[in-house]
Coordinates of N, CA, C and O in Angstrom, one line a residue:
X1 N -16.8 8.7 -11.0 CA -17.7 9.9 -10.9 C -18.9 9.7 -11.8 O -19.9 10.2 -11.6
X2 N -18.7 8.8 -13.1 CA -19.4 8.5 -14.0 C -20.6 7.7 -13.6 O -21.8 7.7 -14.0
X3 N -20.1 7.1 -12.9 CA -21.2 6.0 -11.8 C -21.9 6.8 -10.9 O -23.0 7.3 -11.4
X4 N -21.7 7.1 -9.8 CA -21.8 7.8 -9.3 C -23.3 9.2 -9.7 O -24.3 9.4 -9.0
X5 N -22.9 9.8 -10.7 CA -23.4 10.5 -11.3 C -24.9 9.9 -12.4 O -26.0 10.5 -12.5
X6 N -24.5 8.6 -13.0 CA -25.7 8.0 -13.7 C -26.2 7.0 -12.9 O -27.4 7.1 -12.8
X7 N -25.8 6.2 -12.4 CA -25.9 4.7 -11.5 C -25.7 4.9 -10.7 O -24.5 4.8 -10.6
X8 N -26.4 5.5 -9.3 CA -25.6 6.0 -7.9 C -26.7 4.5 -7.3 O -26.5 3.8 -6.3
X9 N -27.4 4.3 -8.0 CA -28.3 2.8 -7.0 C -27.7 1.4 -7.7 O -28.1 0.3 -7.4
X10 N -26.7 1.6 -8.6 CA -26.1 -0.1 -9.0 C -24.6 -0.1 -7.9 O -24.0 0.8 -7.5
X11 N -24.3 -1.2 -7.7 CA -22.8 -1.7 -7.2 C -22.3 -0.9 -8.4 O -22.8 -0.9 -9.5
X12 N -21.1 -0.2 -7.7 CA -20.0 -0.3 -8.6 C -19.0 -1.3 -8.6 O -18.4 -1.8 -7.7
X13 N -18.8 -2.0 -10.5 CA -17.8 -3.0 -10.9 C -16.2 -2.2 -11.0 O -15.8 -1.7 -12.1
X14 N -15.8 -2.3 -10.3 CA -13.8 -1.6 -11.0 C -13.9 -2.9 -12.5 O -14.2 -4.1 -12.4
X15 N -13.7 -2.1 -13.7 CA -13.3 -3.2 -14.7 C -11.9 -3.4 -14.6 O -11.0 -2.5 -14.3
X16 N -11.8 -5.0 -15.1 CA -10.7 -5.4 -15.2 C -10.1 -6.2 -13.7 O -9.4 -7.2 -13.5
X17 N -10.6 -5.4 -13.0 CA -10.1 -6.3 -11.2 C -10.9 -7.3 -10.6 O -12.0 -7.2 -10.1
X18 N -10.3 -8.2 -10.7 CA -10.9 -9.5 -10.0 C -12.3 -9.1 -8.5 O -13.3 -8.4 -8.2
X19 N -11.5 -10.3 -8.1 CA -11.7 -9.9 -6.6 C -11.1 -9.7 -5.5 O -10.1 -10.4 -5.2
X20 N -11.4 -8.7 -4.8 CA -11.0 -8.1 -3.5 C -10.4 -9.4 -2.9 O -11.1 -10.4 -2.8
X21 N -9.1 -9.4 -2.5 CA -8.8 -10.4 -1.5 C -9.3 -9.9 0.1 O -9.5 -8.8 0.7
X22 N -9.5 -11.2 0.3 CA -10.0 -11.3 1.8 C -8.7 -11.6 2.5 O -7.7 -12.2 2.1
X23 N -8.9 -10.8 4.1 CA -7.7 -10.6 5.1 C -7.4 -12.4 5.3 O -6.2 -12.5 5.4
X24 N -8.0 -13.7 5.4 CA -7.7 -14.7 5.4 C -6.7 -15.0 4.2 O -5.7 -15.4 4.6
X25 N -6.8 -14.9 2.9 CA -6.5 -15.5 1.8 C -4.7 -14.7 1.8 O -3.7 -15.1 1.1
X26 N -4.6 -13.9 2.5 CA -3.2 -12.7 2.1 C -1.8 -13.8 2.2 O -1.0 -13.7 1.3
X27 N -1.7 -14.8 3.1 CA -0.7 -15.1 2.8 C -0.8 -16.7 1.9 O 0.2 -17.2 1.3
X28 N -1.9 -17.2 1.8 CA -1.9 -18.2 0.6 C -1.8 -17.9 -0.5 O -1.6 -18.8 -1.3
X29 N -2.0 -16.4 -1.1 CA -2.4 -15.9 -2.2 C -1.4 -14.9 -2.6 O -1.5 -14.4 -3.7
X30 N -0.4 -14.4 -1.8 CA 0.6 -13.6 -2.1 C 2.2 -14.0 -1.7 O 2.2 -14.4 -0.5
X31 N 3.1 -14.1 -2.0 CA 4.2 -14.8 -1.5 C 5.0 -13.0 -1.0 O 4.8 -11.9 -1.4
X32 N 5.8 -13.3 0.0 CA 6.3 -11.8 1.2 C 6.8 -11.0 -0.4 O 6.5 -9.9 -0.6
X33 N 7.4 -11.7 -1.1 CA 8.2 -11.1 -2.4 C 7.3 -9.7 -2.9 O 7.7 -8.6 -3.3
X34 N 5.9 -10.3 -2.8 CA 5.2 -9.2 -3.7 C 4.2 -8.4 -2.5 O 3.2 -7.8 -2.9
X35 N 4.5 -8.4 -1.4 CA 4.1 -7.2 -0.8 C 4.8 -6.6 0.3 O 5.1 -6.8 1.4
X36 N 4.9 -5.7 -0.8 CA 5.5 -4.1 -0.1 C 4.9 -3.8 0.5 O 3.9 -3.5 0.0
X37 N 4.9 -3.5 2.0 CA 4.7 -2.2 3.3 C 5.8 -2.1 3.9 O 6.5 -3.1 4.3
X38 N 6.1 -0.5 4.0 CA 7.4 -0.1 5.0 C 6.9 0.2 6.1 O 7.7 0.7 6.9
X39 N 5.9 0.1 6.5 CA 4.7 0.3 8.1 C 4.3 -1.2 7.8 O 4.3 -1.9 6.8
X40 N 4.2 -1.3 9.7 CA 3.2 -2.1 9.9 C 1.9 -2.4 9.9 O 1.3 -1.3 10.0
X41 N 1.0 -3.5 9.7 CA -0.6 -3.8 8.8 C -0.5 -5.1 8.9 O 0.5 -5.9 8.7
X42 N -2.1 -5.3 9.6 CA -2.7 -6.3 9.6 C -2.9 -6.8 8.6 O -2.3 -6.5 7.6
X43 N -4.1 -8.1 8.7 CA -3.9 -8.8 7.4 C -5.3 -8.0 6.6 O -5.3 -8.0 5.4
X44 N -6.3 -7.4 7.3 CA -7.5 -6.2 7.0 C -6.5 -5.3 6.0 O -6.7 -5.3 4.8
X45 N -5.5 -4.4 6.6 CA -4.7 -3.4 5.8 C -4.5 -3.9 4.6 O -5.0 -3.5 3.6
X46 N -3.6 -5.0 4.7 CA -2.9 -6.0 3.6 C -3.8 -6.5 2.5 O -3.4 -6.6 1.4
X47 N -5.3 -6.8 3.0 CA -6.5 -6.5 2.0 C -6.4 -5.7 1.1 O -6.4 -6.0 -0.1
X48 N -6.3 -4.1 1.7 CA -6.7 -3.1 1.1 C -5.3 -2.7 -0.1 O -5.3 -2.1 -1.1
X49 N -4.5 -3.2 0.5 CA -3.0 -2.7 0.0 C -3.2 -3.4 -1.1 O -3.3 -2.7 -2.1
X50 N -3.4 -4.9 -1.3 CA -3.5 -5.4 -2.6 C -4.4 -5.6 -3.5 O -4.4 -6.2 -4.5
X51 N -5.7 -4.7 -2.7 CA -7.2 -4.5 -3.6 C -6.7 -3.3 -4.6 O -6.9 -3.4 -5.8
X52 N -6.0 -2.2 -3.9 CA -5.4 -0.8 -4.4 C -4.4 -1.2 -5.5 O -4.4 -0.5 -6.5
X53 N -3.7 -2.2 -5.2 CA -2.4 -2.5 -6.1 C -3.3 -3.3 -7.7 O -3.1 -3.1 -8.9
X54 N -3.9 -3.8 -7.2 CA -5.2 -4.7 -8.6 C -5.8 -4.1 -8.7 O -6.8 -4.6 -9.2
X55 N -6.0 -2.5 -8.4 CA -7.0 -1.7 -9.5 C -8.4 -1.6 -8.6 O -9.4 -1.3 -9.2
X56 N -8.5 -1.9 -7.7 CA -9.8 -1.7 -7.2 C -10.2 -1.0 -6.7 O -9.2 -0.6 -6.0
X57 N -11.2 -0.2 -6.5 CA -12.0 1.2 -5.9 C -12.7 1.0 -4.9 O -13.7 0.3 -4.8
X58 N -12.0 1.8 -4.0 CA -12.6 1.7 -2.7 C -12.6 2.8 -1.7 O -11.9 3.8 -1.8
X59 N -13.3 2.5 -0.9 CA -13.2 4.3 0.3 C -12.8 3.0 2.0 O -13.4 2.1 2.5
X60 N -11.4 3.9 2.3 CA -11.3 3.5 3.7 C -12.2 4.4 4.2 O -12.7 5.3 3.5
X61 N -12.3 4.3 5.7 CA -13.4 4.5 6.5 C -13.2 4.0 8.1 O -13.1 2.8 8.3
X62 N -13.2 4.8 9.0 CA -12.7 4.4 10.2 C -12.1 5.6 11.2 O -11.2 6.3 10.9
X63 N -12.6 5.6 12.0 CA -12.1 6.7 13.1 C -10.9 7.0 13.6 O -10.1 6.1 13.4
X64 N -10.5 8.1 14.2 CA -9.2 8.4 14.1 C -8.7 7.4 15.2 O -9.3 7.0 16.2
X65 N -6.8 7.1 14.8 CA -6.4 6.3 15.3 C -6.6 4.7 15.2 O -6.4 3.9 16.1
X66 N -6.9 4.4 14.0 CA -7.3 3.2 13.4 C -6.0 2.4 12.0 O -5.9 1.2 11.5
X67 N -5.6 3.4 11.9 CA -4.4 2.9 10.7 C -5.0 3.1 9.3 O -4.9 2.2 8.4
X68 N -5.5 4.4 9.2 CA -5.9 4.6 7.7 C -4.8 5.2 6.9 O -4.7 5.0 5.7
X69 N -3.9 6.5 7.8 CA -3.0 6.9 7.4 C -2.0 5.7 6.9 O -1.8 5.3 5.7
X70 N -1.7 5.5 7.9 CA -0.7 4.0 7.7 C -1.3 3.3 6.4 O -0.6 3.5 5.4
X71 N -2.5 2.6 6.2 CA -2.5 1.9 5.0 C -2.5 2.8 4.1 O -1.7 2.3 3.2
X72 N -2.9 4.0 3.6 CA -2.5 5.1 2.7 C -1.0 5.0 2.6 O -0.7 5.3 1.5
X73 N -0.3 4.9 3.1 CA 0.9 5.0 3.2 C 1.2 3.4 2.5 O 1.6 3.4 1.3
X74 N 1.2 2.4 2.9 CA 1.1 1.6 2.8 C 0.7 1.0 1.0 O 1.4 0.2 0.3
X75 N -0.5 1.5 0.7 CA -1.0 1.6 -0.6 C -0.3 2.2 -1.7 O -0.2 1.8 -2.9
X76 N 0.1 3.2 -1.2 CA 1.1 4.5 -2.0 C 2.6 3.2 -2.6 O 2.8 2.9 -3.8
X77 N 3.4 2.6 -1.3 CA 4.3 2.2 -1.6 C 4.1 0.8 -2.3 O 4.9 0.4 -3.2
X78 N 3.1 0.4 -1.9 CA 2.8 -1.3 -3.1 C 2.5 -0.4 -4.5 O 3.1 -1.0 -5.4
X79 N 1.9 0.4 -4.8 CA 1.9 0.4 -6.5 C 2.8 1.0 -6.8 O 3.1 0.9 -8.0
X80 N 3.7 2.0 -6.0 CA 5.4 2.4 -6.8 C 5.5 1.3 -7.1 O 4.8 0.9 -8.0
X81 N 6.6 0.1 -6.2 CA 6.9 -0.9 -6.1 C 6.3 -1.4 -7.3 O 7.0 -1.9 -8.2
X82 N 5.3 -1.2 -7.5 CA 4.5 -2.1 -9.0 C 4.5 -1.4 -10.1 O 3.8 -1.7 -11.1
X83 N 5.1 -0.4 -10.0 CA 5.7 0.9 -11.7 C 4.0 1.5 -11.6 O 3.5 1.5 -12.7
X84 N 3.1 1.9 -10.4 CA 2.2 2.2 -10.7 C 2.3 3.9 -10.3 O 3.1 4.3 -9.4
X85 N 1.3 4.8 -11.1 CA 1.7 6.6 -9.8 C 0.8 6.8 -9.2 O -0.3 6.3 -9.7
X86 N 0.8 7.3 -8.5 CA -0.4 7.6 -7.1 C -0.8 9.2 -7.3 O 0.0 10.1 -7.4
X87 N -2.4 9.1 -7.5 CA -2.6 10.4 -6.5 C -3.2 10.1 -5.4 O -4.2 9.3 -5.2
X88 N -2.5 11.2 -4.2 CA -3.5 11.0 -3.1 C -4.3 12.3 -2.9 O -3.6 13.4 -2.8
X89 N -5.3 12.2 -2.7 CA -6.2 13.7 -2.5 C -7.1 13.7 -1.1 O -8.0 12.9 -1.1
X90 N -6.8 14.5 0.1 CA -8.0 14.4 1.2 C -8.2 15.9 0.6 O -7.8 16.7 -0.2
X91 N -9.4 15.8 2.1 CA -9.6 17.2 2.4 C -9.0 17.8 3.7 O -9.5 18.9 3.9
X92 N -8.3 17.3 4.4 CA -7.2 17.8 5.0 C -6.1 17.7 4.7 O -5.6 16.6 4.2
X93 N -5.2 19.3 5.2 CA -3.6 19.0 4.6 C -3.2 18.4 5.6 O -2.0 18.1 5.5
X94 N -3.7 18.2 6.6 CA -3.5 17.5 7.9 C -2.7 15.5 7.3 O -1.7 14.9 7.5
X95 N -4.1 15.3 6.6 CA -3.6 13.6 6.5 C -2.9 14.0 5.1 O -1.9 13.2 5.0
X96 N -3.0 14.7 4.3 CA -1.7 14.5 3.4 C -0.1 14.7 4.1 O 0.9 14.2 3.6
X97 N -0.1 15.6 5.3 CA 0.9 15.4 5.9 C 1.4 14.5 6.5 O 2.6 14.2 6.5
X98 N 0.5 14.0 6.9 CA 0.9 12.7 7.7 C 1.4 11.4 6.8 O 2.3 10.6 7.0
X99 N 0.5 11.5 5.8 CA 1.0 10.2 4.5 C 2.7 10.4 3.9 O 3.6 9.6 3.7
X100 N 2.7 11.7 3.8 CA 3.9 12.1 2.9 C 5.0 11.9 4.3 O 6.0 11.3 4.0
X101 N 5.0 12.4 5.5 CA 5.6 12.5 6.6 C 6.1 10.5 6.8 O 7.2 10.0 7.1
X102 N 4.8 9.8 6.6 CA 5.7 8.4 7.1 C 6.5 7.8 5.8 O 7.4 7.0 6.0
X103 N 6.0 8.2 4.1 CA 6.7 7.8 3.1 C 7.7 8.2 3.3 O 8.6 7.4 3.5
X104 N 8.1 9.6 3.4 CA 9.5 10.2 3.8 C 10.4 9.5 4.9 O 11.6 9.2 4.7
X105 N 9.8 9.1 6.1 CA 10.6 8.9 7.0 C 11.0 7.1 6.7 O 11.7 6.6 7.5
X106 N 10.4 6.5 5.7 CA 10.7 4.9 5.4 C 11.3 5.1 4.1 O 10.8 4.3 3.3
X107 N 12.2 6.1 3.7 CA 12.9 6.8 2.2 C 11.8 6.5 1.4 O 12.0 5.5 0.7
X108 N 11.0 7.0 1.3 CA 10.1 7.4 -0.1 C 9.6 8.2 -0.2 O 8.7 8.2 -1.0
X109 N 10.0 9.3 0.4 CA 9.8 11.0 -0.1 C 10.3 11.5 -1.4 O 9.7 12.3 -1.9
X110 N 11.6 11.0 -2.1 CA 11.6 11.3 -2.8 C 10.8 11.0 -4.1 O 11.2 11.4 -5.2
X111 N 9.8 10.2 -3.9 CA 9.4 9.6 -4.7 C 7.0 10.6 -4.9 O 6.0 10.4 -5.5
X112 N 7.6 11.3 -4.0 CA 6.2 11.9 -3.5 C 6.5 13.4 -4.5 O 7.6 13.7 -5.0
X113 N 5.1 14.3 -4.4 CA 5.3 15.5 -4.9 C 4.2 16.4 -4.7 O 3.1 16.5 -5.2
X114 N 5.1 17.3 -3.4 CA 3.6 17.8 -3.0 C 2.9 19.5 -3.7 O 3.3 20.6 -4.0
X115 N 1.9 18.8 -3.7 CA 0.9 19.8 -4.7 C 0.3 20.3 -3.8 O -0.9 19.8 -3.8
X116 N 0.4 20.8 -3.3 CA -1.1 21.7 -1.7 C -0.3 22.5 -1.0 O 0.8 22.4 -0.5
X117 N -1.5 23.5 -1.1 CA -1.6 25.1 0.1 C -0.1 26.1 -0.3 O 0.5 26.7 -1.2
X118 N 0.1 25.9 1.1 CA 1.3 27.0 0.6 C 2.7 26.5 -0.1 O 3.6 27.3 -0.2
X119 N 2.8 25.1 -0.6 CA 3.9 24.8 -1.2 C 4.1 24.2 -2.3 O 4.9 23.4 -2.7
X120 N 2.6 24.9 -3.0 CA 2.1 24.8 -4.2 C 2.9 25.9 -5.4 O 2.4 26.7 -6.3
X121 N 4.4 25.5 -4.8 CA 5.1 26.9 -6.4 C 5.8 26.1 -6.9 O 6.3 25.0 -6.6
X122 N 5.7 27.0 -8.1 CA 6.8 26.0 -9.3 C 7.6 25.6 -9.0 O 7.8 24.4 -9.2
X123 N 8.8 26.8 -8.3 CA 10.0 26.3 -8.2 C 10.3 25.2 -7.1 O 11.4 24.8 -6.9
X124 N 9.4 24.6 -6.3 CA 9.3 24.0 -5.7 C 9.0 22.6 -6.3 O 9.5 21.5 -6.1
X125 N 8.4 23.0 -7.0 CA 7.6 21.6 -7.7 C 9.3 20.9 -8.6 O 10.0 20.0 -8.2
X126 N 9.5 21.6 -9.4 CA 10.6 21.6 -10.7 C 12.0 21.1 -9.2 O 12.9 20.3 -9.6
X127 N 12.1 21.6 -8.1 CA 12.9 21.1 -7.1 C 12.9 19.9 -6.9 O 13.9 19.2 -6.8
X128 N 11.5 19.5 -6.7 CA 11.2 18.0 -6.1 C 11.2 17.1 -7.1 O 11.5 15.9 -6.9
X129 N 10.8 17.7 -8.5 CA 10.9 16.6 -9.4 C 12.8 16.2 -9.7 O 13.1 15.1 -10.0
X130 N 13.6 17.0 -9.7 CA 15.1 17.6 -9.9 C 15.7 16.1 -9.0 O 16.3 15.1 -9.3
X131 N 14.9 16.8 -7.5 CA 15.5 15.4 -6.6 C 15.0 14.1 -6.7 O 15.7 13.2 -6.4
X132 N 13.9 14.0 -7.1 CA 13.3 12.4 -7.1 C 14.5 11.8 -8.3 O 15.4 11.0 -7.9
X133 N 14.4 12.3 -9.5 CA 15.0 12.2 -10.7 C 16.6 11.6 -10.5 O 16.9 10.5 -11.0
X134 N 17.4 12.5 -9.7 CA 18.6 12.2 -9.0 C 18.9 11.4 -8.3 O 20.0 10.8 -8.5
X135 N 17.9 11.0 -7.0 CA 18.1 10.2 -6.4 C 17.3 9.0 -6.4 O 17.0 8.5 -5.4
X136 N 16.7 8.2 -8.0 CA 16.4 7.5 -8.3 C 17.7 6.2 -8.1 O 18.8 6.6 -8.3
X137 N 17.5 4.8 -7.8 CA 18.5 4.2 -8.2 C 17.5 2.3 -8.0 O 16.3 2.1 -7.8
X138 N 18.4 1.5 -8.3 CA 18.4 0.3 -8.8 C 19.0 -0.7 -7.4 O 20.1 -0.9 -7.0
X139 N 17.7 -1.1 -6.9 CA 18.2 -1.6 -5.9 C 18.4 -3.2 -6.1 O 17.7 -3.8 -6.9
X140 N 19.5 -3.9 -5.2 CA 19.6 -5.3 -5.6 C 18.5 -6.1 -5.3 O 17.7 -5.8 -4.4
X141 N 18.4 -7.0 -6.1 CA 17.2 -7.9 -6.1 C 17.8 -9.1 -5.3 O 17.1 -10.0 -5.1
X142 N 18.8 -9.1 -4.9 CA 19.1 -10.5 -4.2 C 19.2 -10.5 -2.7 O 19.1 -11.5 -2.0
X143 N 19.5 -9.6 -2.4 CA 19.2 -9.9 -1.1 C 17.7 -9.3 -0.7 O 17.0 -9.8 0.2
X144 N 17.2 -8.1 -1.5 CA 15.7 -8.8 -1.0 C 15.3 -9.9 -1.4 O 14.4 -10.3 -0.7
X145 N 15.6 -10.9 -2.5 CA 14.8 -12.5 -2.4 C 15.2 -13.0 -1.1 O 14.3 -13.5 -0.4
X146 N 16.5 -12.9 -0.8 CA 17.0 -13.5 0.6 C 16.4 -13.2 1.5 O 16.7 -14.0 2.4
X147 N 15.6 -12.4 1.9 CA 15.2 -11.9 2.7 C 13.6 -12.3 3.2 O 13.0 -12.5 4.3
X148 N 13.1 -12.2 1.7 CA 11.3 -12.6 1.6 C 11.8 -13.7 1.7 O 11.4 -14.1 2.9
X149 N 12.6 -15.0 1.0 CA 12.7 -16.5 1.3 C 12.9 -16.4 2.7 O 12.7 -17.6 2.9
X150 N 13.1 -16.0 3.8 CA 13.4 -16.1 5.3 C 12.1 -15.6 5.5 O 11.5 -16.6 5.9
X151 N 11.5 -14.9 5.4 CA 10.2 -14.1 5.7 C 9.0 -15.1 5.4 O 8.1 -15.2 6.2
X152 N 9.1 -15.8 4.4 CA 8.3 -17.0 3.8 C 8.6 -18.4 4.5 O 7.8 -19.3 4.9
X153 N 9.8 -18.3 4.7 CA 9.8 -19.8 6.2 C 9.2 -19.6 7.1 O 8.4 -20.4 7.5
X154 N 9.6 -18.2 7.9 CA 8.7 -17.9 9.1 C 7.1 -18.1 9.1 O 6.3 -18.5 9.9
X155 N 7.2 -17.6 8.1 CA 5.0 -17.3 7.9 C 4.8 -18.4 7.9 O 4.2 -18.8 8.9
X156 N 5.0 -19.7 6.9 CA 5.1 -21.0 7.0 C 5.1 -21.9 8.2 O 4.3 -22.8 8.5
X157 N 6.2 -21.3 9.1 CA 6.3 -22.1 9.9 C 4.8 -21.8 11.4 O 4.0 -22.6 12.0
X158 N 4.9 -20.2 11.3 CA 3.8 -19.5 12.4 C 2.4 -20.1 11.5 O 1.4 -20.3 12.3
X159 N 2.2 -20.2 10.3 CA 0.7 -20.7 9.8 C 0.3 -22.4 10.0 O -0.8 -22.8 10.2
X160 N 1.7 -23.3 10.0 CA 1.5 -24.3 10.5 C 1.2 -24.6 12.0 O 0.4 -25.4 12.4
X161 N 1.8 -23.9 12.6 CA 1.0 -23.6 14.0 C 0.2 -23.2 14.7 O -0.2 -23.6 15.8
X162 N -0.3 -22.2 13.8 CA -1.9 -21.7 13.5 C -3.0 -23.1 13.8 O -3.8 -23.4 14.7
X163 N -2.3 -23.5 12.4 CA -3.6 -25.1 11.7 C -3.3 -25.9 12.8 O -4.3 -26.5 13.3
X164 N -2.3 -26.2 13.3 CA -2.1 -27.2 14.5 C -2.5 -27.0 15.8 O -2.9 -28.0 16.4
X165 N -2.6 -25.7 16.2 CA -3.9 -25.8 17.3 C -5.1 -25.4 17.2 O -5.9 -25.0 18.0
X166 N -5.1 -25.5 16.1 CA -7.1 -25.5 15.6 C -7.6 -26.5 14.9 O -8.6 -26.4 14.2
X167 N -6.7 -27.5 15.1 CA -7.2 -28.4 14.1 C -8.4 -29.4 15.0 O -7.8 -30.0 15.8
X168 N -9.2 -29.5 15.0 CA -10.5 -30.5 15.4 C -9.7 -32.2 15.9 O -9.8 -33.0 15.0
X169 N -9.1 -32.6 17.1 CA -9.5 -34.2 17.0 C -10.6 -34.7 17.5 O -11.5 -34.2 18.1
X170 N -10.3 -36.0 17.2 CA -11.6 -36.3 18.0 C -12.3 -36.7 18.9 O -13.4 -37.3 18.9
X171 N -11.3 -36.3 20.0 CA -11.8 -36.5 21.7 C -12.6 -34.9 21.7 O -13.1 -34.5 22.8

């Protein structure tokens, strides 16, 4: 807002965040281990998911039916995943429903806490924090490695076939 408000004609720099990965770079540059989505996302989403996760500031943008909810969704669960907390703020309670509606339905509602309109009461609030709290737990780490190491053969195998029919000979 600080930008914004003094420098509205400079780029804004996020300090501390590199650079924005580009939708090419996502799988040479991330191994499946470290990206979390419980929705489906292209390698554009997968951008945004790990521009969000490294701290970078950005505005999605795109017409309805495009997968913004989804990557909000999407974004939300890579920085849990990364001990990071989210706020999300629209101006419809429309897409905050929809965000909290698909974390819930891929188990990560309890991990949400909704602050808007009419279910903005304490006892509600002090409810949801009661259940997140409760139904916190410790999931195995080994068979998700098992799982991303099979996930990482595949991508491997579908990227070498990528390069293999695009590779240039020279007839």
């Amino acid at each position: 807002v600080r930008h914004l408000i003094h420098d509205p004609d400079k780029v804004f720099q996020t300090a501390g965040a590199g650079v924005i990965p580009k939708p090419v770079e996502i799988d040479r540059r991330y191994p499946p281990r470290d990206l979390v989505h419980p929705l489906p996302a292209d390698s554009s989403q997968l951008s945004a998911v790990m521009a969000a996760s490294e701290g970078h500031d950005f505005v999605i943008v795109g017409p309805p039916g495009t997968g913004k909810s989804q990557t909000i969704a999407n974004i939300i669960a890579q920085c849990l995943a990364g001990g990071k907390t989210v706020l999300f703020v629209a101006e419809k309670t429309a897409a905050l429903d929809v965000v909290y509606r698909r974390l819930r339905d891929h188990g990560l509602g309890d991990c949400c806490v909704e602050l808007h309109s009419n279910k903005a009461e304490r006892k509600r609030f002090l409810d949801q924090l009661e259940t997140s709290w409760r139904n916190r737990s410790q999931a195995d780490a080994s068979s998700w490695d098992e799982i991303n190491e099979q996930l990482k053969n595949h991508r491997d195998q579908l990227n070498e076939y990528v390069a293999s029919i695009h590779h240039v000979e020279a007839n």
